[in-house]
GROMACS .gro file of C-alpha atoms in nm:
model
  274
    1MET     CA    1  12.075   1.817  -6.079
    2SER     CA    2  12.155   1.489  -6.252
    3LYS     CA    3  12.012   1.409  -6.612
    4ARG     CA    4  11.754   1.135  -6.623
    5GLY     CA    5  11.782   0.851  -6.860
    6THR     CA    6  11.396   0.836  -6.903
    7LEU     CA    7  11.109   1.056  -6.842
    8GLY     CA    8  10.815   0.938  -6.644
    9GLY     CA    9  10.467   1.043  -6.751
   10SER     CA   10  10.444   1.340  -6.981
   11ALA     CA   11  10.795   1.431  -7.100
   12HIS     CA   12  10.706   1.792  -7.146
   13ALA     CA   13  10.564   1.825  -6.783
   14ASP     CA   14  10.881   1.666  -6.652
   15ARG     CA   15  11.104   1.927  -6.836
   16VAL     CA   16  10.879   2.205  -6.695
   17PHE     CA   17  10.904   2.080  -6.344
   18ARG     CA   18  11.274   2.036  -6.381
   19VAL     CA   19  11.303   2.421  -6.465
   20GLN     CA   20  11.086   2.508  -6.179
   21ARG     CA   21  11.286   2.302  -5.944
   22ALA     CA   22  11.615   2.442  -6.071
   23PHE     CA   23  11.517   2.785  -5.928
   24THR     CA   24  11.520   2.639  -5.582
   25GLU     CA   25  11.845   2.447  -5.609
   26VAL     CA   26  12.090   2.707  -5.754
   27GLU     CA   27  12.183   3.028  -5.563
   28GLY     CA   28  12.064   3.372  -5.655
   29GLN     CA   29  11.724   3.513  -5.763
   30MET     CA   30  11.749   3.557  -6.135
   31HIS     CA   31  11.908   3.317  -6.381
   32GLY     CA   32  11.959   3.288  -6.765
   33PRO     CA   33  11.825   3.005  -6.984
   34GLY     CA   34  12.188   2.873  -7.027
   35GLU     CA   35  12.247   2.843  -6.661
   36LEU     CA   36  11.915   2.666  -6.612
   37ALA     CA   37  11.988   2.434  -6.889
   38GLU     CA   38  12.310   2.322  -6.742
   39VAL     CA   39  12.141   2.246  -6.408
   40THR     CA   40  11.858   2.066  -6.548
   41GLY     CA   41  12.026   1.884  -6.836
   42LEU     CA   42  11.804   2.025  -7.100
   43ASP     CA   43  11.901   2.228  -7.402
   44ASP     CA   44  11.899   2.597  -7.405
   45SER     CA   45  11.606   2.628  -7.650
   46THR     CA   46  11.389   2.393  -7.456
   47VAL     CA   47  11.446   2.597  -7.133
   48HIS     CA   48  11.385   2.921  -7.326
   49ARG     CA   49  11.045   2.809  -7.439
   50ILE     CA   50  10.950   2.684  -7.104
   51LEU     CA   51  11.051   3.032  -6.941
   52GLN     CA   52  10.858   3.216  -7.198
   53SER     CA   53  10.543   3.009  -7.157
   54GLY     CA   54  10.586   3.039  -6.776
   55VAL     CA   55  10.600   3.426  -6.806
   56TYR     CA   56  10.262   3.419  -6.978
   57ASP     CA   57  10.118   3.228  -6.686
   58GLY     CA   58  10.301   3.426  -6.417
   59ILE     CA   59  10.505   3.140  -6.291
   60PHE     CA   60  10.821   3.316  -6.400
   61ALA     CA   61  10.907   3.692  -6.428
   62ARG     CA   62  11.135   3.826  -6.720
   63GLU     CA   63  11.411   4.081  -6.606
   64GLY     CA   64  11.653   4.264  -6.810
   65HIS     CA   65  11.946   4.115  -6.994
   66GLY     CA   66  11.776   3.776  -7.070
   67LEU     CA   67  11.736   3.679  -6.692
   68TYR     CA   68  11.429   3.535  -6.526
   69ARG     CA   69  11.312   3.479  -6.172
   70LEU     CA   70  11.005   3.308  -6.009
   71GLY     CA   71  10.699   3.522  -6.042
   72ALA     CA   72  10.382   3.574  -5.854
   73GLY     CA   73  10.225   3.262  -5.980
   74ALA     CA   74  10.491   3.054  -5.817
   75ALA     CA   75  10.426   3.236  -5.477
   76ARG     CA   76  10.044   3.155  -5.506
   77LEU     CA   77  10.143   2.786  -5.560
   78GLY     CA   78  10.351   2.809  -5.242
   79LEU     CA   79  10.065   2.965  -5.044
   80LYS     CA   80   9.836   2.697  -5.163
   81SER     CA   81  10.064   2.426  -5.054
   82LEU     CA   82  10.071   2.578  -4.696
   83ALA     CA   83   9.697   2.630  -4.680
   84HIS     CA   84   9.659   2.333  -4.438
   85ALA     CA   85   9.838   2.537  -4.150
   86PRO     CA   86   9.810   2.411  -3.793
   87ASN     CA   87   9.470   2.508  -3.656
   88GLU     CA   88   9.491   2.742  -3.361
   89ARG     CA   89   9.303   2.516  -3.109
   90VAL     CA   90   9.551   2.229  -3.134
   91VAL     CA   91   9.857   2.467  -3.152
   92HIS     CA   92   9.771   2.620  -2.824
   93ALA     CA   93   9.701   2.286  -2.672
   94VAL     CA   94  10.056   2.169  -2.782
   95LEU     CA   95  10.205   2.485  -2.641
   96GLU     CA   96  10.019   2.464  -2.317
   97ASP     CA   97  10.158   2.108  -2.270
   98LEU     CA   98  10.502   2.221  -2.331
   99HIS     CA   99  10.458   2.512  -2.092
  100THR     CA  100  10.358   2.253  -1.826
  101ALA     CA  101  10.627   2.004  -1.924
  102THR     CA  102  10.907   2.258  -1.886
  103ASP     CA  103  10.780   2.368  -1.534
  104GLY     CA  104  10.635   2.709  -1.643
  105GLY     CA  105  10.863   2.776  -1.940
  106LEU     CA  106  10.756   3.043  -2.185
  107ALA     CA  107  10.654   2.818  -2.497
  108PHE     CA  108  10.643   2.974  -2.840
  109LEU     CA  109  10.584   2.855  -3.208
  110PHE     CA  110  10.770   3.061  -3.468
  111ALA     CA  111  10.732   3.050  -3.847
  112LEU     CA  112  10.977   3.118  -4.117
  113ALA     CA  113  10.853   3.471  -4.265
  114PRO     CA  114  11.040   3.509  -4.610
  115PHE     CA  115  10.845   3.827  -4.704
  116GLY     CA  116  11.040   4.144  -4.656
  117GLY     CA  117  11.377   3.949  -4.603
  118ALA     CA  118  11.420   3.638  -4.410
  119GLY     CA  119  11.296   3.634  -4.062
  120LYS     CA  120  11.062   3.468  -3.819
  121GLN     CA  121  10.720   3.555  -3.684
  122CYS     CA  122  10.546   3.423  -3.363
  123LEU     CA  123  10.235   3.246  -3.428
  124ASP     CA  124  10.130   3.143  -3.088
  125MET     CA  125  10.268   3.131  -2.728
  126ALA     CA  126  10.186   2.977  -2.393
  127VAL     CA  127  10.320   3.193  -2.102
  128GLY     CA  128  10.083   3.131  -1.813
  129THR     CA  129   9.876   3.406  -1.690
  130SER     CA  130  10.138   3.681  -1.694
  131ASP     CA  131  10.192   3.916  -1.975
  132LEU     CA  132  10.533   3.928  -2.136
  133SER     CA  133  10.577   4.297  -2.012
  134GLU     CA  134  10.507   4.164  -1.655
  135LEU     CA  135  10.810   3.928  -1.701
  136GLY     CA  136  11.035   4.212  -1.823
  137ILE     CA  137  11.008   4.147  -2.181
  138THR     CA  138  10.873   4.456  -2.350
  139HIS     CA  139  10.666   4.450  -2.679
  140ARG     CA  140  10.920   4.652  -2.869
  141ALA     CA  141  11.210   4.424  -2.763
  142PHE     CA  142  11.002   4.115  -2.832
  143MET     CA  143  10.924   4.228  -3.195
  144GLU     CA  144  11.270   4.363  -3.283
  145VAL     CA  145  11.455   4.054  -3.158
  146CYS     CA  146  11.180   3.807  -3.229
  147ARG     CA  147  11.211   3.899  -3.618
  148SER     CA  148  11.593   3.823  -3.643
  149LEU     CA  149  11.695   3.469  -3.744
  150ARG     CA  150  12.050   3.526  -3.598
  151THR     CA  151  11.935   3.586  -3.251
  152GLY     CA  152  11.826   3.322  -3.007
  153ALA     CA  153  11.779   2.947  -3.026
  154ALA     CA  154  11.449   2.990  -3.199
  155GLY     CA  155  11.613   3.186  -3.484
  156ARG     CA  156  11.924   2.967  -3.515
  157ALA     CA  157  11.697   2.654  -3.509
  158ILE     CA  158  11.552   2.784  -3.844
  159LEU     CA  159  11.870   2.949  -3.987
  160ALA     CA  160  12.064   2.633  -3.974
  161PHE     CA  161  11.834   2.461  -4.220
  162LEU     CA  162  11.803   2.743  -4.474
  163PRO     CA  163  12.009   2.763  -4.807
  164LYS     CA  164  12.351   2.923  -4.775
  165VAL     CA  165  12.246   3.222  -5.005
  166ILE     CA  166  11.986   3.306  -4.746
  167GLN     CA  167  12.211   3.234  -4.445
  168ASP     CA  168  12.459   3.476  -4.599
  169ARG     CA  169  12.178   3.759  -4.620
  170VAL     CA  170  12.091   3.695  -4.261
  171LEU     CA  171  12.463   3.699  -4.150
  172ALA     CA  172  12.499   4.039  -4.328
  173GLU     CA  173  12.229   4.181  -4.110
  174PRO     CA  174  12.326   4.357  -3.786
  175VAL     CA  175  12.230   4.193  -3.443
  176PRO     CA  176  11.917   4.377  -3.315
  177ASP     CA  177  11.966   4.642  -3.065
  178GLY     CA  178  11.747   4.487  -2.804
  179ALA     CA  179  11.921   4.152  -2.833
  180GLY     CA  180  12.088   3.998  -2.502
  181PRO     CA  181  12.456   4.009  -2.413
  182GLY     CA  182  12.502   3.639  -2.543
  183ALA     CA  183  12.388   3.694  -2.876
  184TYR     CA  184  12.632   3.579  -3.161
  185ARG     CA  185  12.804   3.898  -3.292
  186ASP     CA  186  13.078   3.702  -3.456
  187ASN     CA  187  12.965   3.534  -3.776
  188ALA     CA  188  13.228   3.262  -3.745
  189ARG     CA  189  13.090   3.147  -3.400
  190LEU     CA  190  12.737   3.178  -3.532
  191LEU     CA  191  12.808   2.941  -3.823
  192ALA     CA  192  12.966   2.699  -3.587
  193SER     CA  193  12.671   2.700  -3.376
  194LEU     CA  194  12.460   2.613  -3.684
  195GLU     CA  195  12.653   2.297  -3.742
  196SER     CA  196  12.570   2.168  -3.385
  197VAL     CA  197  12.189   2.263  -3.459
  198ARG     CA  198  12.202   2.048  -3.764
  199ARG     CA  199  12.372   1.774  -3.584
  200ASP     CA  200  12.160   1.761  -3.276
  201GLY     CA  201  11.834   1.894  -3.393
  202LEU     CA  202  11.842   2.138  -3.109
  203ALA     CA  203  11.953   2.494  -3.033
  204ALA     CA  204  12.032   2.626  -2.692
  205ASP     CA  205  12.022   3.003  -2.599
  206VAL     CA  206  12.206   3.170  -2.309
  207GLU     CA  207  12.093   3.532  -2.277
  208GLU     CA  208  12.096   3.566  -2.655
  209TRP     CA  209  11.734   3.687  -2.674
  210ALA     CA  210  11.712   3.875  -2.353
  211ALA     CA  211  11.955   3.942  -2.054
  212GLY     CA  212  11.870   3.683  -1.775
  213TRP     CA  213  11.691   3.432  -1.983
  214VAL     CA  214  11.793   3.102  -2.129
  215GLY     CA  215  11.618   2.915  -2.418
  216CYS     CA  216  11.589   2.594  -2.607
  217ALA     CA  217  11.448   2.538  -2.955
  218ALA     CA  218  11.385   2.264  -3.208
  219PRO     CA  219  11.323   2.294  -3.577
  220VAL     CA  220  10.983   2.237  -3.746
  221ARG     CA  221  11.043   2.079  -4.084
  222TRP     CA  222  10.811   1.947  -4.369
  223ASP     CA  223  10.965   1.693  -4.613
  224GLY     CA  224  11.305   1.847  -4.543
  225LEU     CA  225  11.187   2.200  -4.581
  226ILE     CA  226  11.234   2.427  -4.283
  227MET     CA  227  10.900   2.576  -4.164
  228GLY     CA  228  10.977   2.724  -3.834
  229SER     CA  229  11.082   2.635  -3.471
  230VAL     CA  230  10.929   2.556  -3.124
  231ALA     CA  231  11.100   2.735  -2.850
  232VAL     CA  232  11.100   2.757  -2.470
  233LEU     CA  233  11.233   3.048  -2.256
  234LYS     CA  234  11.315   3.031  -1.880
  235PRO     CA  235  11.465   3.269  -1.640
  236GLY     CA  236  11.840   3.190  -1.617
  237HIS     CA  237  11.844   3.167  -1.230
  238ASP     CA  238  11.593   2.872  -1.264
  239MET     CA  239  11.842   2.628  -1.405
  240SER     CA  240  12.212   2.588  -1.486
  241ALA     CA  241  12.157   2.338  -1.768
  242TRP     CA  242  11.855   2.230  -1.969
  243PRO     CA  243  11.738   1.889  -1.816
  244GLY     CA  244  11.678   1.605  -2.063
  245THR     CA  245  11.304   1.586  -1.994
  246ALA     CA  246  11.279   1.949  -2.088
  247VAL     CA  247  11.479   1.905  -2.428
  248ARG     CA  248  11.261   1.596  -2.503
  249ALA     CA  249  10.937   1.784  -2.442
  250VAL     CA  250  11.056   2.064  -2.688
  251GLN     CA  251  11.157   1.806  -2.957
  252ARG     CA  252  10.829   1.625  -2.907
  253ALA     CA  253  10.635   1.954  -2.941
  254ALA     CA  254  10.830   2.036  -3.265
  255ALA     CA  255  10.743   1.691  -3.390
  256ARG     CA  256  10.374   1.758  -3.342
  257PHE     CA  257  10.394   2.037  -3.595
  258THR     CA  258  10.522   1.807  -3.866
  259PRO     CA  259  10.243   1.804  -4.142
  260ALA     CA  260  10.288   1.437  -4.196
  261ASP     CA  261  10.140   1.373  -3.843
  262ASP     CA  262   9.784   1.279  -3.951
  263ASP     CA  263   9.653   1.331  -3.588
  264GLY     CA  264   9.838   1.657  -3.537
  265PRO     CA  265   9.752   2.024  -3.587
  266TRP     CA  266   9.768   2.008  -3.959
  267SER     CA  267   9.476   1.764  -3.997
  268ALA     CA  268   9.173   1.983  -3.974
  269GLU     CA  269   9.024   2.331  -3.998
  270ALA     CA  270   9.230   2.434  -4.299
  271PRO     CA  271   9.135   2.753  -4.508
  272GLY     CA  272   8.924   2.690  -4.810
  273SER     CA  273   9.118   2.856  -5.097
  274TYR     CA  274   9.332   3.143  -5.201
   0.00000   0.00000   0.00000
């Protein structure tokens, strides 16, 4: 983080925000005042006072050996910032439109789920009148493979935009037992695939999630922060390659879940408070 020549507004508040922001910009969970001072351009004593005050308010937590991490108060702030979640009625309508636009593709909205280790969870789906088990996708396989960020287009569309320290943790995890034969088991190939996702804003899945299925996914982002992904799955025998119309439909659906869209799913029916 570069030093600023002048401080806008309250100089003290600006310093506090610098220290908070530093925790999101450096690798690792715990940091000492000296490291944070170097990142923020502040002196050690100022950073130490801010950290001590933040411990009292629960924004920071003190660990042994003079190290600090973000505390539960920071998590509450994050939850509050996400309180305006997509309302279910509009979310499902977008997925139903995607299901139709991709000629019966199984449409899903996934969210990044950092609790318990970086993973993803399915928020909603549009799969027609059939149950997933009727399509050959068991509940156990769906849950085990669905959780992993290293498996399938939906996971890699999220993983590509996460900080390196989190990517490294995900790459250290094993490929889920229920993953398809196309899942990336070589981390070098997986990392190379993430470069193309960042370049194209799209991930393609050839039997990664399940044998006999192909997928396509686009990231859902908010001011540069990765929030989740929109994905479509189809039987592999239905297509040899994703047509441009289907790709554009997936990207349009992902764009609908951008919070800046005042007419989109984030515009109404938000929870009251935490």
